Amino acid sequence: MKTPGATTTSISMPDLMTAWLRSHRNVAIQSLSNLLKNWLTSLMTMMVLGIAMGLPLLLYILLVNVLNLSENFDGKPRISIYLNKQLEEADIKRVLTVVNEHSNTQSFRYISPEEALADFQFRSNFVDVLNTLASNPLPGVVELIPSYTDPVKLRSQIMELEKLQEVDTVLADLLWIERLFSFIKLAESVVILLALILGLGVLLVLGNTIRLSIENRRNEIEVVKLVGGTNSFVKRPFLYLGFWYGIGGAISSWFLVHICLLFLSGPVELIAQSYRDHYALVGLTFLEGLVLFAVSSALGLLGAVLAVYRHLRIIDGSL
Amino acid sequence: MILFDNVSKRYPGGKEALSDVSFGIQAGEMVFLTGNSGAGKTTLMKLIIVLERATKGQVIVQDVNLNRISAKHIPAIRRNVGVVFQNHQLLFDRNVFDNVALPLYIAGFQHREVGRRVRAALSKVDLTQKEKAYPISLSGGEQQRVGIARAVVNRPSLLLADEPTGNLDPELSKEVMDLFIQFNQVGVTVVIASHDLGLISRLNKRQIKLHEGKLL
């Protein structure tokens, strides 16, 4: 008894492969042209998807901009390292090497006790008082500007510095930076939460759209199955439909976000000017754009898969 | 070609549509399946294209035991069988060409080959001029001929027709029957379910008579 698979058709293996690819290409084009044929309905669905994805995206972009601002901000924390008094030249060199070699050091400056004294004399009115002192009361100080303002990194850096024998105390104003970071963390969580909720919304919208499309083409599905269409052949157009919806949703959310940024760029520039600064809002980078398209088309595909598996089983049962 | 061995089919709900039916159809035969509505003709056809499965007995078509095949292999079975339905089962959102081409698209034929085969099938049913027409604009007889063209476009060795003349007047019925006879003459096995006894008796072909699910 022959296996049923062997009696399919007279098509040989390589032909089957090209036939499969051809079928995919045809279906992809056909489902796209179906979408374009009913462009108004498609556009509306895509705009719903665009809004659902655009909201968390916009928040994310704003967050990126806030982070950007805080990086460029002149109020970066400075770490002041007060050295012990009466250090040898070699000891100071050792401290400076340690500071220099730390991964989180952007720049640093050593202020010797003499320089500090001269500076102090220059700035204050205590010249006379200072002159009465037998020795220079000021310690040497290393002023350090860290590369990253992440409070966790700053804390560990400070701890390391404090361990040095030559170091007396290390001072840094961490409080406001910690607050800023906890706000940013909160905002990040909000973005993630929103993205999850609205991602679910995208899935539901797509699932419903594709369910309707399956219902509309129920007759076609039945006929295709009657004349020997495989389940994957039946499913394929709907999966591509989901994929195209995803792409359309990505495009519309991209536009939404950039229109919003355009709208916001004026007020932002005004604020920047009031601080005698200049700041241009950043939009999506190329890579972020790619991620947007990948995520969106994946969501589209997933929504389609869910709808197709649920509803084709019903149709299967009715045959 | 087709072998039914003690086949019974009971639908959920208790009604036995076929009981202990045994018969064989040779390759190249043309056979009529007759009997009143509800005699089990449609169920028998459904078993051949695995729209239903037998509750008991063996159904063997083209050397394949249909009771044993998995759902995955059903499409392959159907591709080797051309089926003509009483209600045509045409798709009204596409033209005649695309309707007939459907089985070829499914089987993955090349574009040029699709065109060649579709035109050959349409010329057999004498509808070459209607290639671009939509089914809605065709008469009942023409729609049925489109259905036949679709059934034969893949050059199946077995052709099933369930009441193909059910909705047609006698003259159109004869035309459609003539088409089936032509296919049979080039070697296709043809099984036609019909209760148009007048027409059948004139054709002098073997009949398989069903009555309330039993072979007469």
XYZ file of C-alpha atoms in Angstrom:
535
model
C 0.000 0.000 0.000
C 1.424 3.338 -1.015
C 1.702 6.193 1.415
C -0.714 8.965 0.510
C 2.051 11.560 0.525
C 3.798 9.888 -2.377
C 0.795 10.220 -4.632
C 0.511 13.984 -4.347
C 1.380 15.166 -7.833
C 4.037 14.628 -10.412
C 6.034 17.604 -9.141
C 9.615 16.754 -8.152
C 11.348 17.972 -5.006
C 13.193 21.125 -6.190
C 10.020 22.182 -7.954
C 8.116 21.796 -4.712
C 10.560 24.169 -3.061
C 10.240 26.828 -5.744
C 6.498 26.278 -5.797
C 6.410 26.903 -2.071
C 8.416 30.105 -2.413
C 6.292 31.205 -5.352
C 3.162 30.588 -3.352
C 4.534 32.673 -0.486
C 5.436 35.517 -2.815
C 2.040 35.425 -4.521
C 0.152 35.297 -1.248
C 2.221 38.144 0.232
C 1.528 40.330 -2.788
C -2.106 39.314 -2.966
C -2.872 40.006 0.678
C -1.121 43.379 0.375
C -3.168 44.267 -2.691
C -6.338 43.169 -0.853
C -5.426 45.576 1.926
C -4.844 48.382 -0.547
C -8.112 47.633 -2.318
C -10.018 48.317 0.914
C -7.612 51.084 1.793
C -9.960 53.117 3.970
C -10.774 50.256 6.332
C -7.157 49.130 6.349
C -5.971 52.648 7.045
C -8.337 52.983 9.989
C -7.184 49.694 11.504
C -3.566 50.685 10.973
C -4.165 54.020 12.655
C -5.687 52.301 15.671
C -2.588 50.107 15.816
C -0.425 53.186 15.296
C -1.989 54.970 18.254
C -1.750 51.904 20.467
C 1.933 51.498 19.678
C 2.643 55.208 19.354
C 1.705 56.052 22.943
C 4.368 53.984 24.706
C 6.757 54.867 21.903
C 6.227 58.570 22.465
C 6.760 58.179 26.193
C 9.910 56.233 25.493
C 11.205 58.953 23.181
C 10.470 61.630 25.760
C 12.303 59.558 28.338
C 15.289 59.243 26.025
C 15.267 62.992 25.680
C 15.134 63.526 29.433
C 18.087 61.168 29.838
C 19.890 63.018 27.086
C 19.281 66.296 28.834
C 20.492 64.973 32.153
C 23.672 63.740 30.475
C 24.362 67.081 28.863
C 23.328 68.908 31.954
C 26.049 71.077 33.426
C 24.982 70.015 36.894
C 26.723 66.693 36.621
C 27.793 65.591 40.063
C 31.344 66.278 40.976
C 33.255 64.068 43.321
C 35.690 65.910 45.561
C 38.446 63.744 46.993
C 40.146 65.338 49.957
C 43.607 63.931 50.458
C 45.457 63.591 53.710
C 47.875 66.335 54.567
C 51.621 66.022 54.219
C 51.592 63.515 51.448
C 54.672 62.692 49.431
C 54.714 63.458 45.747
C 54.701 59.701 45.053
C 51.585 59.157 47.178
C 49.697 61.845 45.291
C 50.823 60.316 42.004
C 49.471 56.965 43.177
C 46.060 58.447 43.980
C 45.941 60.214 40.638
C 46.801 56.984 38.827
C 44.025 55.150 40.619
C 41.582 57.940 39.771
C 42.742 58.061 36.186
C 42.453 54.327 35.656
C 38.945 54.031 37.030
C 36.424 53.173 34.344
C 33.934 55.766 35.479
C 36.325 58.720 35.362
C 35.621 61.200 32.641
C 38.052 63.895 33.750
C 39.810 64.999 36.897
C 41.909 67.836 38.156
C 44.350 67.881 41.029
C 44.371 71.034 43.140
C 47.484 71.177 45.330
C 47.266 72.783 48.774
C 49.254 75.747 47.423
C 46.867 76.288 44.555
C 43.918 75.939 46.869
C 45.372 78.487 49.200
C 46.088 80.943 46.387
C 42.582 80.474 45.093
C 41.121 80.931 48.541
C 43.121 84.073 49.081
C 42.012 85.383 45.760
C 38.345 84.754 46.411
C 37.969 85.655 50.053
C 38.691 88.417 52.415
C 40.523 86.270 54.891
C 43.945 87.079 53.487
C 45.131 88.493 56.750
C 43.883 85.634 58.807
C 45.539 83.140 56.560
C 48.795 84.945 56.712
C 48.883 84.507 60.446
C 48.737 80.746 60.130
C 52.041 78.959 60.350
C 51.228 76.354 57.753
C 48.762 75.842 54.951
C 45.618 74.333 56.499
C 44.165 73.244 53.195
C 44.488 69.681 51.916
C 45.126 68.640 48.345
C 41.942 67.939 46.460
C 41.171 65.883 43.381
C 38.067 67.043 41.570
C 36.601 64.244 39.509
C 33.854 64.329 36.909
C 32.412 60.849 36.424
C 31.429 59.487 33.021
C 28.132 58.009 34.213
C 25.813 59.578 36.705
C 24.168 56.291 37.602
C 23.982 56.461 41.417
C 24.937 52.807 41.832
C 28.124 53.296 39.849
C 28.883 56.526 41.683
C 28.466 54.870 45.059
C 30.833 52.042 44.260
C 33.354 54.507 42.858
C 33.190 56.597 46.005
C 33.615 53.507 48.181
C 36.685 52.467 46.253
C 38.217 55.918 46.612
C 37.515 56.055 50.308
C 39.471 52.859 50.810
C 42.680 54.511 49.675
C 45.127 55.257 52.498
C 45.961 58.663 51.127
C 42.348 59.767 51.002
C 40.761 61.581 53.895
C 37.161 61.996 52.755
C 35.205 61.837 49.547
C 32.292 64.195 49.041
C 29.591 64.113 46.414
C 26.060 65.407 46.263
C 24.203 62.291 45.339
C 20.760 63.050 46.629
C 19.323 64.908 43.658
C 20.889 62.550 41.206
C 19.380 59.609 43.050
C 15.990 61.291 42.915
C 16.323 61.969 39.215
C 17.235 58.363 38.643
C 14.342 57.008 40.634
C 12.020 59.221 38.600
C 13.531 57.893 35.425
C 13.178 54.320 36.708
C 9.528 55.008 37.448
C 9.002 56.467 33.999
C 10.707 53.433 32.477
C 8.364 51.119 34.346
C 5.394 53.163 33.137
C 6.628 52.862 29.561
C 7.050 49.104 29.880
C 3.662 48.690 31.528
C 1.966 50.798 28.895
C 3.746 48.949 26.118
C 2.550 45.633 27.535
C -1.047 46.762 27.977
C -1.266 48.415 24.594
C 0.599 45.517 22.984
C -2.181 43.296 24.271
C -4.623 45.789 22.778
C -2.829 45.515 19.442
C -3.131 41.733 19.581
C -6.847 41.921 20.318
C -7.542 44.473 17.585
C -5.607 42.404 15.078
C -7.157 39.164 16.216
C -10.592 40.637 15.721
C -9.758 42.152 12.334
C -8.414 38.852 11.124
C -11.346 36.939 12.549
C -13.649 39.163 10.485
C -11.528 38.555 7.447
C -11.725 34.795 8.042
C -15.513 35.002 8.412
C -15.744 36.969 5.158
C -13.732 34.343 3.353
C -15.277 31.300 4.963
C -16.706 30.128 1.683
C -13.353 30.476 -0.015
C -11.646 28.534 2.774
C -14.143 25.713 2.412
C -13.680 25.514 -1.341
C -9.896 25.649 -1.035
C -9.987 22.751 1.420
C -12.330 20.807 -0.847
C -9.957 21.014 -3.776
C -6.968 19.918 -1.725
C -5.580 23.058 -0.119
C -3.450 22.262 2.900
C -4.064 23.957 6.217
C -0.934 26.050 5.771
C -2.173 27.138 2.351
C -5.429 28.264 3.937
C -3.701 30.003 6.834
C -1.013 31.747 4.826
C -3.029 34.715 3.474
C -4.252 35.551 6.973
C -0.780 35.365 8.453
C 0.490 37.715 5.762
C -2.475 39.964 6.420
C -1.438 40.197 10.073
C 2.132 40.873 9.039
C 1.104 43.729 6.726
C -1.144 45.193 9.384
C 1.848 45.130 11.718
C 4.004 46.939 9.176
C 1.225 49.464 8.575
C 0.848 49.962 12.320
C 4.594 50.577 12.622
C 4.513 53.160 9.852
C 1.557 54.987 11.355
C 3.025 54.974 14.879
C 6.304 56.275 13.460
C 4.452 59.161 11.845
C 2.436 59.784 14.993
C 5.551 60.012 17.155
C 7.372 62.320 14.762
C 4.397 64.595 14.323
C 4.168 64.868 18.108
C 7.891 65.622 18.337
C 7.543 68.282 15.671
C 4.736 69.784 17.684
C 6.791 69.703 20.897
C 10.076 70.927 19.438
C 8.951 74.591 19.490
C 8.096 74.744 23.211
C 11.201 72.708 24.097
C 13.402 75.141 22.195
C 11.766 78.050 24.057
C 12.547 76.460 27.417
C 16.093 75.723 26.316
C 16.531 79.320 25.257
C 15.382 80.556 28.630
C 18.298 78.585 30.066
C 20.540 80.127 27.400
C 20.935 76.721 25.943
C 19.999 74.931 22.815
C 18.353 71.537 22.630
C 16.918 69.637 19.718
C 14.591 66.732 20.534
C 15.881 63.411 19.294
C 13.513 61.121 17.404
C 13.837 57.410 16.765
C 17.262 56.228 15.693
C 17.572 53.917 12.716
C 18.039 50.926 15.004
C 15.028 51.853 17.144
C 13.032 52.222 13.946
C 14.085 48.718 12.944
C 13.087 47.385 16.355
C 9.722 49.134 16.022
C 9.090 47.468 12.662
C 10.274 44.087 13.906
C 8.144 44.200 17.050
C 5.126 45.512 15.207
C 5.247 42.943 12.422
C 5.849 40.210 15.000
C 2.787 41.390 16.939
C 0.818 41.402 13.693
C 1.909 37.892 12.899
C 1.201 36.691 16.428
C -2.284 38.246 16.398
C -2.932 36.520 13.087
C -1.640 33.181 14.367
C -3.947 33.366 17.383
C -6.985 34.314 15.312
C -6.258 31.732 12.637
C -5.723 28.858 15.045
C -8.884 29.673 16.926
C -11.166 30.191 13.975
C -9.866 27.727 11.443
C -10.521 24.968 13.931
C -14.158 26.034 13.928
C -14.261 25.999 10.148
C -12.474 22.648 10.112
C -15.147 21.249 12.351
C -17.933 22.424 10.079
C -16.542 20.625 7.035
C -9.720 2.344 -8.177
C -12.330 2.480 -5.454
C -13.043 -0.299 -2.970
C -15.670 -0.175 -0.214
C -15.440 -3.113 2.146
C -18.320 -3.444 4.638
C -18.458 0.277 5.145
C -20.814 1.809 7.693
C -21.127 5.448 8.562
C -23.021 6.587 11.600
C -23.301 10.313 12.244
C -23.179 11.618 15.774
C -26.779 11.549 16.874
C -27.369 7.993 15.864
C -28.504 8.084 12.232
C -26.796 5.425 10.164
C -26.207 6.951 6.727
C -24.473 3.898 5.286
C -24.652 0.337 6.551
C -22.410 -2.513 5.420
C -21.815 -1.185 1.946
C -19.377 -3.159 -0.207
C -18.568 -2.532 -3.878
C -15.646 -1.877 -6.200
C -15.126 0.451 -9.112
C -12.473 -0.332 -11.704
C -10.143 2.282 -13.111
C -11.631 3.784 -16.274
C -15.221 2.903 -15.345
C -18.148 5.292 -15.413
C -20.618 4.542 -12.634
C -23.864 6.115 -11.497
C -24.792 6.259 -7.865
C -28.562 6.340 -7.596
C -31.170 6.472 -4.926
C -33.559 8.909 -3.259
C -32.429 11.887 -1.266
C -31.167 10.591 2.044
C -30.149 7.229 0.591
C -26.510 7.943 1.436
C -25.132 9.065 -1.943
C -23.549 12.242 -0.607
C -22.135 10.456 2.440
C -20.539 7.897 0.154
C -18.937 10.688 -1.887
C -17.753 12.420 1.260
C -16.008 9.240 2.354
C -14.080 9.123 -0.936
C -12.626 12.614 -0.447
C -12.297 12.165 3.336
C -14.805 14.853 4.244
C -16.102 12.130 6.522
C -14.554 8.955 7.851
C -16.153 5.545 7.945
C -17.265 4.330 11.351
C -16.716 0.745 10.252
C -15.079 -1.026 7.312
C -12.413 -0.021 4.823
C -12.484 2.644 2.141
C -9.620 2.213 -0.308
C -9.192 4.767 -3.079
C -6.299 4.685 -5.549
C -4.532 2.067 -3.404
C -4.710 4.211 -0.285
C -6.619 3.095 2.784
C -8.467 6.249 3.751
C -9.205 5.033 7.271
C -5.549 5.013 8.092
C -4.337 8.322 6.724
C -3.628 11.270 8.973
C -5.274 14.672 8.566
C -1.989 15.944 7.171
C -2.345 13.736 4.113
C -5.959 14.553 3.292
C -5.128 17.481 0.968
C -2.916 15.196 -1.128
C -5.829 12.763 -1.522
C -8.214 15.508 -2.611
C -5.790 16.831 -5.210
C -6.005 13.567 -7.080
C -9.784 13.655 -7.190
C -11.837 16.141 -9.174
C -15.141 16.983 -7.532
C -18.184 18.657 -9.084
C -20.823 19.926 -6.665
C -24.497 20.489 -7.213
C -24.191 24.070 -5.985
C -20.973 24.602 -7.997
C -18.999 25.981 -4.997
C -17.569 28.746 -7.143
C -15.953 31.815 -5.628
C -17.881 34.879 -6.627
C -15.165 37.400 -5.876
C -12.927 36.210 -8.702
C -13.314 35.583 -12.391
C -13.745 32.277 -14.209
C -10.031 31.921 -14.914
C -9.052 32.281 -11.266
C -11.811 29.934 -10.146
C -10.597 27.210 -12.460
C -6.958 27.924 -11.620
C -7.484 27.485 -7.866
C -6.436 23.798 -7.651
C -3.331 24.610 -9.701
C -2.346 27.494 -7.438
C -2.770 25.153 -4.507
C -0.617 22.494 -6.126
C 1.998 25.182 -6.852
C 2.074 25.161 -10.639
C 4.090 27.715 -12.560
C 2.296 30.717 -13.927
C 2.665 29.724 -17.567
C 1.596 26.164 -16.887
C -1.454 27.450 -14.980
C -2.532 29.516 -17.984
C -2.046 26.599 -20.355
C -4.005 24.125 -18.247
C -6.818 26.517 -17.386
C -7.368 27.370 -21.055
C -7.309 23.687 -21.965
C -9.931 22.929 -19.299
C -12.102 25.884 -20.328
C -11.968 24.867 -23.973
C -13.149 21.343 -23.011
C -16.251 22.799 -21.379
C -16.595 25.350 -24.165
C -16.150 28.459 -22.034
C -12.969 29.899 -23.561
C -14.710 33.190 -24.237
C -15.820 33.602 -20.616
C -12.385 33.440 -19.031
C -12.572 37.007 -17.698
C -16.241 36.874 -16.709
C -17.380 36.694 -13.097
C -19.503 33.680 -12.072
C -22.425 35.915 -11.129
C -22.837 36.932 -14.775
C -23.029 33.311 -15.971
C -26.085 31.108 -16.406
C -26.619 28.069 -14.189
C -25.350 25.711 -16.892
C -22.284 27.830 -17.473
C -21.557 27.964 -13.756
C -21.763 24.194 -13.588
C -19.348 23.920 -16.520
C -16.913 26.216 -14.709
C -17.192 23.846 -11.747
C -16.415 20.919 -14.050
C -13.451 22.748 -15.573
C -12.104 23.293 -12.076
C -12.587 19.626 -11.243
C -10.605 18.424 -14.251
C -7.958 21.153 -14.514
C -5.544 19.171 -12.354
C -6.080 16.117 -14.632
C -7.285 13.831 -11.870
C -7.690 10.138 -12.554
C -10.943 10.126 -10.584
C -13.863 12.488 -11.101
C -16.775 12.666 -8.646
C -19.982 14.571 -9.299
C -22.745 15.039 -6.747
C -26.036 15.779 -8.528
C -24.268 17.731 -11.279
C -27.503 18.171 -13.214
C -29.731 18.772 -10.224
C -30.509 22.362 -11.078
C -30.379 22.136 -14.859
C -33.059 21.683 -17.496
C -32.961 18.449 -19.575
C -31.036 19.948 -22.483
C -28.287 21.423 -20.285
C -28.248 18.182 -18.275
C -27.508 16.234 -21.417
C -24.694 18.625 -22.330
C -23.139 18.200 -18.906
C -23.488 14.400 -19.065
C -21.836 14.400 -22.481
C -18.890 16.184 -20.924
C -18.517 13.474 -18.302
C -18.704 10.819 -20.983
C -15.911 12.558 -22.884
C -13.691 12.586 -19.811
C -14.447 8.927 -19.225
C -13.483 8.141 -22.830
C -9.971 9.523 -22.223
C -9.530 7.207 -19.249
C -10.865 9.130 -16.284
C -12.849 7.109 -13.745
C -16.171 8.902 -13.289
C -18.628 8.483 -10.418
C -21.860 10.473 -10.640
C -24.487 10.656 -7.937
C -27.833 11.436 -9.503
C -31.522 10.709 -9.255
C -32.178 11.753 -12.847
C -33.154 8.181 -13.741
C -34.398 9.001 -17.234
C -31.070 10.395 -18.270
C -29.121 7.575 -16.637
C -31.086 4.774 -18.228
C -30.377 6.163 -21.690
C -26.616 6.117 -21.038
C -26.423 2.410 -20.283
C -23.715 2.544 -17.616
C -23.321 0.562 -14.424
C -25.452 1.749 -11.513
C -24.839 1.429 -7.805
C -28.243 1.705 -6.165
C -28.598 2.869 -2.585
C -31.682 2.766 -0.429
C -31.643 4.017 3.139
C -27.925 3.465 3.420
C -27.974 -0.075 2.004
C -26.871 -1.382 -1.331
C -29.733 -2.710 -3.466
